[in-house]
Coordinates of C-alpha atoms and ligand atoms in Angstrom, one line a residue:
X5 CA 11.5 -7.1 8.9
X6 CA 12.6 -7.8 5.4
X7 CA 12.5 -11.1 3.7
X8 CA 15.4 -12.3 1.5
X9 CA 15.4 -11.4 -2.1
X10 CA 15.4 -14.3 -4.4
X11 CA 14.8 -14.4 -8.1
X12 CA 13.4 -17.5 -9.5
X13 CA 11.9 -16.2 -12.8
X14 CA 12.1 -18.5 -15.7
X15 CA 14.5 -16.4 -17.8
X16 CA 17.2 -14.2 -16.2
X17 CA 16.3 -10.5 -16.2
X18 CA 18.9 -8.0 -17.3
X19 CA 20.1 -7.2 -13.8
X20 CA 20.2 -11.0 -13.1
X21 CA 22.4 -11.5 -16.1
X22 CA 24.7 -8.7 -14.9
X23 CA 24.9 -10.3 -11.5
X24 CA 25.6 -13.7 -12.9
X25 CA 28.4 -12.3 -15.1
X26 CA 30.0 -10.6 -12.1
X27 CA 29.6 -13.6 -9.8
X28 CA 32.4 -15.7 -11.4
X29 CA 35.2 -13.1 -11.1
X30 CA 34.1 -11.8 -7.7
X31 CA 33.1 -15.0 -6.0
X32 CA 30.0 -13.3 -4.7
X33 CA 26.6 -14.9 -5.2
X34 CA 24.4 -13.5 -7.9
X35 CA 21.6 -12.8 -5.3
X36 CA 24.0 -10.7 -3.3
X37 CA 25.2 -8.8 -6.3
X38 CA 21.8 -8.1 -7.7
X39 CA 20.5 -6.9 -4.4
X40 CA 23.3 -4.4 -4.1
X41 CA 23.4 -3.1 -7.7
X42 CA 22.8 0.7 -7.8
X43 CA 22.2 3.2 -10.6
X44 CA 24.8 5.8 -10.3
X45 CA 23.5 9.4 -10.4
X46 CA 26.2 10.4 -13.0
X47 CA 25.6 8.5 -16.2
X48 CA 29.1 8.9 -17.5
X49 CA 30.3 6.5 -14.8
X50 CA 28.5 3.6 -16.4
X51 CA 25.0 2.1 -16.3
X52 CA 25.3 0.4 -12.9
X53 CA 27.5 0.5 -9.8
X54 CA 28.3 -2.1 -7.2
X55 CA 29.1 -0.6 -3.8
X56 CA 31.7 -2.8 -2.2
X57 CA 31.1 -2.0 1.4
X58 CA 28.8 -5.0 2.0
X59 CA 31.7 -7.4 1.0
X60 CA 34.4 -5.9 3.2
X61 CA 33.5 -8.2 6.1
X62 CA 33.6 -11.6 4.3
X63 CA 36.7 -10.7 2.1
X64 CA 38.5 -9.0 5.0
X65 CA 39.6 -6.2 2.7
X66 CA 38.8 -2.5 2.4
X67 CA 36.0 -1.7 0.0
X68 CA 38.3 0.4 -2.3
X69 CA 40.8 -2.5 -2.5
X70 CA 38.0 -4.9 -3.3
X71 CA 36.8 -2.7 -6.2
X72 CA 40.3 -2.4 -7.6
X73 CA 41.0 -6.1 -7.4
X74 CA 37.7 -7.0 -9.1
X75 CA 38.2 -4.4 -11.8
X76 CA 41.7 -5.9 -12.5
X77 CA 40.4 -9.5 -12.7
X78 CA 37.4 -8.7 -14.9
X79 CA 37.4 -9.4 -18.7
X80 CA 34.4 -8.0 -20.6
X81 CA 31.9 -10.8 -21.2
X82 CA 28.3 -11.2 -22.2
X83 CA 26.1 -8.3 -21.1
X84 CA 28.8 -6.5 -19.2
X85 CA 31.0 -4.5 -21.5
X86 CA 33.5 -3.2 -19.0
X87 CA 34.1 -2.4 -15.3
X88 CA 36.1 0.3 -13.6
X89 CA 36.8 0.9 -10.0
X90 CA 36.1 4.3 -8.4
X91 CA 36.9 4.4 -4.8
X92 CA 34.7 1.9 -3.0
X93 CA 32.5 1.4 -6.1
X94 CA 32.8 -0.9 -9.1
X95 CA 31.2 0.9 -12.0
X96 CA 30.1 -1.1 -14.9
X97 CA 28.8 -0.4 -18.4
X98 CA 26.6 -2.7 -20.3
X99 CA 26.8 -4.1 -23.8
X100 CA 23.8 -2.0 -24.9
X101 CA 22.3 -4.3 -27.5
X102 CA 22.2 -7.3 -25.2
X103 CA 21.0 -5.2 -22.4
X104 CA 18.1 -4.0 -24.4
X105 CA 17.1 -7.5 -25.5
X106 CA 17.3 -8.8 -22.0
X107 CA 15.1 -6.0 -20.6
X108 CA 12.5 -6.2 -23.4
X109 CA 12.2 -10.0 -23.6
X110 CA 11.5 -10.1 -19.8
X111 CA 8.7 -7.5 -20.3
X112 CA 7.3 -9.3 -23.3
X113 CA 7.3 -12.5 -21.3
X114 CA 5.3 -11.0 -18.4
X115 CA 3.2 -8.5 -20.2
X116 CA 0.9 -6.5 -18.0
X117 CA 2.2 -8.4 -15.0
X118 CA 5.7 -7.2 -15.5
X119 CA 7.3 -6.4 -12.2
X120 CA 6.0 -9.4 -10.4
X121 CA 8.0 -12.5 -9.4
X122 CA 7.8 -15.8 -7.7
X123 CA 9.8 -14.7 -4.6
X124 CA 6.9 -15.2 -2.2
X125 CA 5.7 -18.5 -3.6
X126 CA 4.6 -21.0 -0.9
X127 CA 4.1 -18.2 1.7
X128 CA 1.0 -16.6 3.0
X129 CA 0.6 -12.9 3.9
X130 CA -2.3 -11.4 5.7
X131 CA -2.8 -7.7 5.0
X132 CA -5.3 -6.0 7.3
X133 CA -6.4 -2.6 6.1
X134 CA -9.2 0.0 6.0
X135 CA -10.8 -1.2 9.2
X136 CA -13.2 1.7 9.6
X137 CA -15.5 2.0 12.6
X138 CA -19.1 1.4 12.0
X139 CA -21.6 4.1 12.6
X140 CA -18.8 6.6 11.9
X141 CA -17.7 8.1 8.7
X142 CA -14.5 7.0 7.0
X143 CA -11.9 9.0 8.8
X144 CA -8.7 10.3 7.2
X145 CA -6.6 7.5 8.7
X146 CA -8.9 5.0 7.2
X147 CA -8.3 6.5 3.7
X148 CA -4.6 6.1 4.1
X149 CA -4.9 2.6 5.5
X150 CA -7.2 1.6 2.6
X151 CA -4.9 2.9 -0.1
X152 CA -1.6 1.7 1.4
X153 CA -3.0 -1.6 2.5
X154 CA -4.5 -2.3 -0.9
X155 CA -1.2 -1.5 -2.7
X156 CA 0.7 -3.8 -0.2
X157 CA -1.7 -6.6 -0.8
X158 CA -1.4 -6.2 -4.6
X159 CA 2.4 -6.2 -4.3
X160 CA 2.6 -9.3 -2.2
X161 CA 0.2 -11.1 -4.6
X162 CA 2.3 -10.0 -7.5
X163 CA 5.4 -11.6 -5.9
X164 CA 3.6 -14.9 -5.5
X165 CA 2.5 -14.7 -1.9
X166 CA -0.9 -16.2 -1.1
X167 CA -2.5 -13.0 0.0
X168 CA -5.4 -12.6 2.4
X169 CA -7.1 -9.2 2.5
X170 CA -8.9 -8.5 5.8
X171 CA -11.1 -5.6 6.7
X172 CA -11.2 -5.5 10.5
X173 CA -14.2 -3.4 11.4
X174 CA -14.4 -1.4 14.6
X175 CA -17.8 -2.7 15.4
X176 CA -17.7 -3.4 19.1
X177 CA -17.0 -1.3 22.2
X178 CA -18.6 1.0 24.8
X179 CA -19.5 3.5 22.0
X180 CA -22.2 1.2 20.9
X181 CA -23.8 1.5 24.3
X182 CA -23.9 5.3 23.7
X183 CA -25.4 4.8 20.3
X184 CA -28.1 2.4 21.5
X185 CA -29.2 4.9 24.1
X186 CA -29.1 7.8 21.7
X187 CA -31.0 6.0 19.0
X188 CA -33.7 4.8 21.4
X189 CA -34.2 8.3 22.7
X190 CA -34.0 10.4 19.5
X191 CA -33.8 8.1 16.5
X192 CA -36.4 6.2 14.5
X193 CA -36.4 3.4 11.9
X194 CA -36.5 5.6 8.8
X195 CA -33.1 6.9 9.7
X196 CA -31.3 3.7 8.9
X197 CA -32.8 3.7 5.4
X198 CA -31.4 7.0 4.5
X199 CA -28.4 7.2 2.2
X200 CA -26.6 9.3 4.7
X201 CA -27.4 7.0 7.6
X202 CA -23.9 7.1 8.9
X203 CA -23.8 10.8 9.1
X204 CA -27.1 10.8 11.0
X205 CA -25.7 8.2 13.5
X206 CA -22.7 10.4 14.0
X207 CA -25.1 13.3 14.8
X208 CA -26.7 11.1 17.5
X209 CA -23.3 10.6 19.1
X210 CA -22.7 14.3 19.1
X211 CA -26.1 15.0 20.6
X212 CA -25.5 12.4 23.3
X213 CA -22.3 14.0 24.3
X214 CA -23.9 17.4 24.5
X215 CA -26.8 16.2 26.6
X216 CA -24.5 14.2 28.8
X217 CA -23.2 17.4 30.2
X218 CA -26.6 18.3 31.5
X219 CA -27.6 14.8 32.4
X220 CA -24.6 12.7 33.7
X221 CA -26.9 9.7 34.3
X222 CA -26.8 9.1 30.6
X223 CA -23.3 7.8 30.9
X224 CA -24.5 4.9 33.2
X225 CA -27.3 4.2 30.8
X226 CA -24.8 3.8 28.0
X227 CA -22.6 1.5 30.0
X228 CA -25.6 -0.7 30.9
X229 CA -26.7 -0.8 27.3
X230 CA -23.3 -2.0 26.1
X231 CA -23.2 -4.6 28.9
X232 CA -26.6 -5.8 27.7
X233 CA -25.2 -6.0 24.1
X234 CA -22.2 -8.0 25.3
X235 CA -24.5 -10.4 27.1
X236 CA -26.4 -10.9 23.8
X237 CA -29.7 -9.2 24.7
X238 CA -31.8 -9.6 21.5
X239 CA -33.2 -6.1 21.0
X240 CA -29.8 -4.5 21.6
X241 CA -28.2 -7.0 19.2
X242 CA -30.8 -6.4 16.5
X243 CA -30.3 -2.7 16.6
X244 CA -26.6 -3.0 16.6
X245 CA -26.8 -5.2 13.6
X246 CA -28.9 -2.6 11.8
X247 CA -26.2 0.1 12.5
X248 CA -23.6 -2.3 11.2
X249 CA -25.4 -3.1 7.9
X250 CA -26.2 0.5 7.2
X251 CA -22.5 1.4 7.7
X252 CA -21.2 -1.5 5.6
X253 CA -23.5 -0.4 2.7
X254 CA -22.0 3.1 2.8
X255 CA -18.4 1.8 3.0
X256 CA -19.0 -0.5 0.1
X257 CA -19.7 2.4 -2.3
X258 CA -16.2 3.8 -1.4
X259 CA -14.5 0.4 -1.8
X260 CA -16.2 -0.1 -5.2
X261 CA -15.0 3.3 -6.4
X262 CA -11.5 2.5 -5.4
X263 CA -11.6 -1.0 -6.9
X264 CA -11.0 -2.5 -3.5
X265 CA -12.1 -5.9 -2.3
X266 CA -11.5 -8.0 0.8
X267 CA -11.3 -11.8 1.4
X268 CA -12.7 -11.3 4.9
X269 CA -14.8 -8.6 6.4
X270 CA -15.1 -9.3 10.1
X271 CA -14.6 -7.1 13.0
X272 CA -14.1 -6.8 16.7
X273 CA -17.6 -8.1 17.4
X274 CA -16.6 -11.5 16.0
X275 CA -14.5 -12.4 19.0
X276 CA -16.3 -10.4 21.7
X277 CA -17.9 -13.4 23.3
X278 CA -14.6 -15.2 23.7
X279 CA -12.8 -12.7 26.0
X280 CA -13.1 -15.1 29.0
X281 CA -11.5 -17.9 27.0
X282 CA -8.5 -15.6 26.2
X283 CA -8.2 -14.4 29.7
X284 CA -8.2 -17.9 31.1
X285 CA -5.4 -18.8 28.6
X286 CA -3.3 -15.8 29.8
X287 CA -4.0 -16.7 33.4
X288 CA -2.8 -20.2 32.9
X289 CA 0.4 -18.8 31.6
X290 CA 0.6 -16.7 34.7
X291 CA 0.4 -13.5 32.7
X292 CA -2.9 -11.9 33.7
X293 CA -3.4 -10.3 37.1
X294 CA -5.9 -8.1 38.9
X295 CA -5.2 -4.4 39.3
X296 CA -7.8 -2.0 40.8
X297 CA -10.6 -4.4 39.8
X298 CA -9.4 -4.6 36.2
X299 CA -7.4 -7.4 34.7
X300 CA -4.1 -6.6 33.1
X301 CA -0.8 -7.9 31.8
X302 CA 2.0 -6.1 33.5
X303 CA 4.5 -4.8 30.9
X304 CA 6.6 -2.6 33.1
X305 CA 9.7 -4.8 32.5
X306 CA 9.4 -3.7 28.9
X307 CA 8.9 -0.1 29.7
X308 CA 5.3 -0.1 28.5
X309 CA 2.1 0.6 30.3
X310 CA 0.0 -2.5 31.2
X311 CA -2.1 -4.1 28.6
X312 CA -5.7 -3.9 29.7
X313 CA -7.7 -7.1 29.2
X314 CA -10.9 -6.4 31.1
X315 CA -12.4 -3.4 32.8
X316 CA -13.7 -3.4 36.3
X317 CA -17.3 -3.5 34.9
X318 CA -16.3 -6.7 33.1
X319 CA -16.6 -5.3 29.6
X320 CA -14.1 -6.4 27.0
X321 CA -11.5 -4.2 25.5
X322 CA -9.8 -3.3 22.2
X323 CA -6.6 -5.1 23.2
X324 CA -8.4 -8.2 24.3
X325 CA -10.2 -8.4 20.9
X326 CA -6.9 -7.9 19.0
X327 CA -5.2 -10.7 20.9
X328 CA -8.1 -13.1 20.2
X329 CA -8.1 -12.1 16.5
X330 CA -4.4 -12.5 16.0
X331 CA -4.6 -16.1 17.4
X332 CA -7.6 -16.9 15.3
X333 CA -5.9 -15.7 12.2
X334 CA -2.8 -17.7 12.9
X335 CA -4.8 -20.8 13.5
X336 CA -6.8 -20.3 10.3
X337 CA -4.2 -19.2 7.9
X338 CA -0.9 -20.1 9.5
X339 CA 0.5 -16.9 7.9
X340 CA 4.2 -16.2 7.2
X341 CA 3.6 -12.5 7.6
X342 CA 0.8 -10.4 8.9
X343 CA 0.7 -6.6 8.2
X344 CA -1.5 -4.3 10.3
X345 CA -1.9 -1.2 8.2
X346 CA -2.9 1.2 11.0
X347 CA -1.9 4.8 11.8
X348 CA 1.0 5.8 13.9
X349 CA -1.1 6.7 17.0
X350 CA -1.7 3.0 17.6
X351 CA 2.0 2.1 17.7
X352 CA 2.0 1.5 21.4
X353 CA -1.1 -0.6 21.2
X354 CA 0.5 -3.0 18.7
X355 CA 3.8 -3.2 20.6
X356 CA 1.8 -4.2 23.7
X357 CA -0.2 -6.8 21.8
X358 CA 2.9 -8.3 20.2
X359 CA 4.7 -8.4 23.5
X360 CA 1.8 -10.2 25.3
X361 CA 1.7 -12.8 22.5
X362 CA 5.4 -13.2 22.7
X363 CA 5.3 -13.7 26.5
X364 CA 2.5 -16.2 26.0
X365 CA 4.9 -18.3 23.8
X366 CA 3.5 -17.4 20.3
X367 CA 6.7 -17.5 18.3
X368 CA 4.8 -16.6 15.2
X369 CA 4.3 -13.1 16.5
X370 CA 7.7 -12.2 15.1
X371 CA 6.0 -12.3 11.7
X372 CA 3.5 -9.7 12.7
X373 CA 4.2 -6.1 11.7
X374 CA 2.5 -2.9 12.4
X375 CA 2.7 -0.8 9.3
X376 CA 2.1 2.8 10.5
X377 CA 1.7 6.0 8.4
X378 CA 1.6 9.7 8.8
X379 CA -1.3 12.2 8.7
X380 CA -2.9 14.2 6.0
X381 CA -2.0 17.9 5.9
X382 CA -4.3 20.4 4.3
X383 CA -7.3 18.3 3.6
X384 CA -10.5 20.2 4.0
X385 CA -12.2 18.8 7.0
X386 CA -15.7 18.9 8.0
X387 CA -16.9 19.3 11.6
X388 CA -13.2 19.5 12.7
X389 CA -12.2 15.8 12.5
X390 CA -14.1 13.8 10.0
X391 CA -14.4 14.0 6.3
X392 CA -16.4 12.0 3.8
X393 CA -14.0 10.3 1.4
X394 CA -16.8 10.2 -1.1
X395 CA -16.8 14.0 -1.2
X396 CA -13.1 14.1 -1.8
X397 CA -13.4 11.6 -4.7
X398 CA -16.3 13.6 -6.2
X399 CA -14.3 16.8 -6.0
X400 CA -11.3 15.1 -7.6
X401 CA -13.4 13.8 -10.5
X402 CA -15.0 17.2 -10.9
X403 CA -11.7 19.1 -10.9
X404 CA -10.2 16.6 -13.3
X405 CA -13.0 17.0 -15.8
X406 CA -12.4 20.8 -15.8
X407 CA -8.7 20.1 -16.5
X408 CA -9.4 17.7 -19.3
X409 CA -11.8 20.1 -20.9
X410 CA -9.1 22.8 -20.7
X411 CA -6.5 20.5 -22.2
X412 CA -9.0 19.6 -25.0
X413 CA -9.4 23.2 -25.9
X414 CA -5.7 23.7 -26.1
X415 CA -5.4 20.6 -28.3
X416 CA -3.2 18.7 -25.8
X417 CA -5.5 15.8 -25.6
X418 CA -8.2 14.3 -27.8
X419 CA -11.1 12.5 -26.2
X420 CA -14.6 12.1 -27.4
X421 CA -17.2 14.0 -25.3
X422 CA -18.8 10.8 -24.1
X423 CA -15.6 9.4 -22.6
X424 CA -14.7 12.5 -20.6
X425 CA -16.6 11.7 -17.4
X426 CA -15.2 8.1 -17.2
X427 CA -11.7 9.4 -17.8
X428 CA -12.1 12.1 -15.2
X429 CA -13.2 9.6 -12.6
X430 CA -10.3 7.3 -13.3
X431 CA -7.8 10.2 -13.3
X432 CA -9.3 12.1 -10.4
X433 CA -9.5 9.0 -8.1
X434 CA -6.0 7.9 -9.3
X435 CA -4.6 11.3 -8.4
X436 CA -5.8 11.1 -4.8
X437 CA -4.5 7.5 -4.5
X438 CA -1.1 8.3 -6.0
X439 CA -0.7 11.4 -3.9
X440 CA -1.1 9.1 -0.9
X441 CA 1.5 6.6 -2.1
X442 CA 4.2 8.8 -3.6
X443 CA 6.0 9.7 -0.4
X444 CA 7.3 7.4 2.3
X445 CA 4.2 6.3 4.2
X446 CA 5.5 7.4 7.6
X447 CA 5.6 11.0 6.3
X448 CA 2.5 13.2 6.3
X449 CA 0.6 13.5 3.0
X450 CA 0.3 17.1 1.8
X451 CA -3.1 17.5 0.3
X452 CA -3.2 20.2 -2.3
X453 CA -5.6 20.0 -5.2
X454 CA -3.4 21.9 -7.6
X455 CA -0.4 19.8 -6.8
X456 CA -2.0 16.5 -6.9
X457 CA -3.8 17.1 -10.2
X458 CA -0.9 18.7 -12.0
X459 CA -0.4 16.8 -15.2
X460 CA 3.3 17.9 -15.3
X461 CA 4.1 17.3 -11.6
X462 CA 5.1 14.2 -9.6
X463 CA 1.5 13.0 -9.8
X464 CA -0.7 10.1 -10.7
X465 CA -2.1 12.0 -13.7
X466 CA 1.4 12.5 -15.0
X467 CA 2.1 8.7 -14.9
X468 CA -1.4 8.0 -16.3
X469 CA -0.9 10.5 -19.1
X470 CA 2.4 8.9 -20.1
X471 CA 0.6 5.6 -20.4
X472 CA -2.3 7.1 -22.4
X473 CA 0.2 9.0 -24.6
X474 CA 2.1 5.8 -25.5
X475 CA -1.1 4.0 -26.2
X476 CA -2.0 6.9 -28.6
X477 CA 1.4 6.7 -30.3
X478 CA 1.0 3.0 -30.8
X479 CA -2.5 3.4 -32.1
X480 CA -1.3 5.8 -34.8
X481 CA 1.9 4.0 -35.6
X482 CA 2.4 2.9 -39.2
X483 CA 3.1 -0.7 -38.2
X484 CA 1.9 -2.9 -35.3
X485 CA 4.4 -3.6 -32.5
X486 CA 6.6 -6.6 -33.1
X487 CA 7.9 -8.2 -29.9
X488 CA 10.6 -9.9 -32.0
X489 CA 11.9 -6.6 -33.4
X490 CA 15.8 -6.5 -33.1
X491 CA 16.5 -4.6 -29.9
X492 CA 20.2 -4.2 -30.7
X493 CA 19.4 -0.8 -32.4
X494 CA 18.6 0.7 -28.9
X495 CA 21.9 2.2 -28.1
X496 CA 21.1 5.9 -27.7
X497 CA 21.7 7.3 -24.2
X498 CA 18.0 8.2 -23.8
X499 CA 17.1 4.7 -24.8
X500 CA 19.5 3.1 -22.3
X501 CA 18.2 5.4 -19.6
X502 CA 14.7 4.3 -20.3
X503 CA 15.7 0.6 -20.4
X504 CA 17.4 1.0 -17.0
X505 CA 14.2 2.5 -15.5
X506 CA 12.3 -0.4 -17.0
X507 CA 14.7 -2.9 -15.5
X508 CA 14.4 -1.3 -12.2
X509 CA 10.7 -1.9 -11.7
X510 CA 10.9 -5.5 -10.5
X511 CA 13.6 -4.6 -8.0
X512 CA 11.5 -1.8 -6.6
X513 CA 8.5 -4.1 -6.3
X514 CA 10.6 -6.5 -4.3
X515 CA 11.9 -3.7 -2.1
X516 CA 8.3 -2.4 -1.6
X517 CA 7.3 -5.8 -0.3
X518 CA 10.3 -6.3 1.9
X519 CA 9.9 -2.9 3.6
X520 CA 6.1 -2.6 3.2
X521 CA 6.7 0.6 1.4
X522 CA 4.6 1.2 -1.8
X523 CA 6.3 4.6 -2.4
X524 CA 9.2 2.8 -4.0
X525 CA 7.0 1.7 -6.8
X526 CA 5.3 5.1 -7.1
X527 CA 8.8 6.7 -7.4
X528 CA 9.9 4.2 -10.0
X529 CA 6.8 5.0 -12.1
X530 CA 7.5 8.7 -12.0
X531 CA 11.1 8.1 -13.1
X532 CA 9.9 5.8 -15.8
X533 CA 7.3 8.3 -17.2
X534 CA 10.0 11.0 -17.2
X535 CA 12.5 8.8 -18.9
X536 CA 10.0 8.0 -21.6
X537 CA 9.2 11.6 -22.2
X538 CA 13.0 12.3 -22.6
X539 CA 13.4 9.4 -24.9
X540 CA 10.4 10.5 -27.0
X541 CA 11.9 14.0 -27.3
X542 CA 15.3 12.8 -28.3
X543 CA 14.6 9.7 -30.4
X544 CA 12.2 10.0 -33.4
X545 CA 10.0 7.0 -33.7
X546 CA 7.8 7.4 -36.7
X547 CA 10.5 9.2 -38.7
X548 CA 13.2 6.6 -38.0
X549 CA 14.1 4.0 -40.6
X550 CA 12.3 0.6 -40.5
X551 CA 14.6 -1.3 -38.2
X552 CA 15.1 1.5 -35.7
X553 CA 11.4 2.3 -35.8
X554 CA 10.5 -1.4 -35.0
X555 CA 12.9 -1.4 -32.1
X556 CA 11.6 1.9 -30.7
X557 CA 8.0 0.8 -31.0
X558 CA 8.8 -2.3 -29.1
X559 CA 10.5 -0.2 -26.4
X560 CA 7.5 2.2 -26.3
X561 CA 5.1 -0.8 -25.9
X562 CA 7.3 -2.3 -23.1
X563 CA 7.1 1.1 -21.3
X564 CA 3.3 1.1 -21.7
X565 CA 3.1 -2.4 -20.2
X566 CA 5.4 -1.5 -17.3
X567 CA 3.4 1.7 -16.5
X568 CA 0.2 -0.2 -16.6
X569 CA 1.5 -3.0 -14.4
X570 CA 2.9 -0.5 -11.9
X571 CA -0.3 1.6 -11.7
X572 CA -2.4 -1.5 -11.3
X573 CA -0.2 -2.7 -8.4
X574 CA -0.8 0.6 -6.7
X575 CA -4.5 0.3 -7.2
X576 CA -4.7 2.9 -9.9
X577 CA -6.4 2.6 -13.3
X578 CA -4.5 3.2 -16.5
X579 CA -6.8 4.6 -19.1
X580 CA -5.7 4.2 -22.8
X581 CA -7.0 7.6 -23.6
X582 CA -7.1 10.9 -21.8
Ligands
LIG20 N1 -11.0 0.5 13.8 C1 -9.7 1.0 14.3 C2 -9.7 2.5 14.1 O1 -10.4 3.1 13.4 C3 -8.5 0.4 13.5 C4 -8.4 -1.0 13.6 C5 -7.0 -1.4 13.5 N2 -6.8 -2.8 13.5 C6 -6.7 -3.6 14.6 N3 -6.5 -4.9 14.4 N4 -6.7 -3.1 15.8 O2 -8.9 3.2 14.8

């Protein structure tokens, strides 16, 4: 599922320079070397390490023998000061001054876009995310999909991919028959004007399901209503459209708050009328067959239940609509990659869809990827299953405001009164988003207010605070930052550690794209923020003599740019003050 790494930036980055330097004596391509470079946990071993396992096959030698041979053949040159073998590893130390200059000049070249590359140039990626169901509140899995999908779309775009962001609404299906019946019985027009229209529509569902127990005939009524909707009956269609508009309005307030936008907001309804066309296509390929009145694609050869295309009552199905949509998108965008950011429970659904397309001869389906994720643990839920994301974000902002005011009293931050609410919104929302992105997406997210808002923890506010703190340092600095300051003064261990963390960001961005895993970037930012705080503790900036001060200010500014870029990629704001 990963695409090849390739670095085509205008000037070689620090790790690129290292890879190029090692390429000659080893005979391994710079791409291969750069991809495999690691940062050893023990700093005394050197700044970087090259594990030699991946080269055993081509060289037909044991990894330890390779490391020894390469170490023997290597004479210090350029950015690499020395190499030493240690078991199957080649450890290497950098020429610190050159390393610093290489890292900083790359950041100065890219500015707030640092971390991006051209590796996806010429390719198109579709990222489908959010995809809530209309007339229902934003569920927990939609929050995760929204946050992860947005980060993935940003990351692809930063690596040069032409990126199409799609919100695929759940706006079709038998549940709209239910809603039509419930609304006609118990609803009225004023309802859809209310700001909490979605909540009220949800209540109608609930009421329907309760009354159904007493009155089973309601079920048939709902089925008939959906059937009328599918046949395009005007009054059903008008009403359905009103539900859709009211829902979209409410979703939009959430997207605005998270800074999320889409290139396309369509949904299942868009292709509902073309089910027969799809079914005919699959029949011509000999794939669709009748089973108990329904139409299916048998997948028993692949150890999967059948893919349902049409129910006995002729109504279309979720799978049918996804098959149509996938083909539409391929025709329209001719994508090189399509990511479906959808929860784990739909894993089988996507395997079925992809298999059917494969059987139908759509080779491009190998570029389609289901990007699943885990659940939320500990989030306060309302009525058992659903929660309003808006409420979570409100609460996050409220709690952050309290924290900022506490910090203000303790003299830890300085912020004019008028700027507190805006900062609290940015930090509170950022905290919720970061909490979602900081662990591998497949794992569950632990939702704990104290943890996720902890300014000293592995949190969004911690990273944002590092960014704001550096901005403050630079504001108060005796001299402006000079991007031509001589970087060769940056040889302190804490400086080298910080530079290594800076150099690592572009690699983590590439990895995040390759594995559709934004947590790599979140982790890199946490490490970076921590490395800065160690540097700032150990290396005086303002007190240092002029040349060292200029170099350190340049380093601080580069860190600020990298933090800002990384947060932006994750969909999180980076306030200058907090
Ligand atoms: N609306 C669906 C849900 O809420 C998610 C849609 C996922 N995307 C897709 N192409 N099936 O569960």
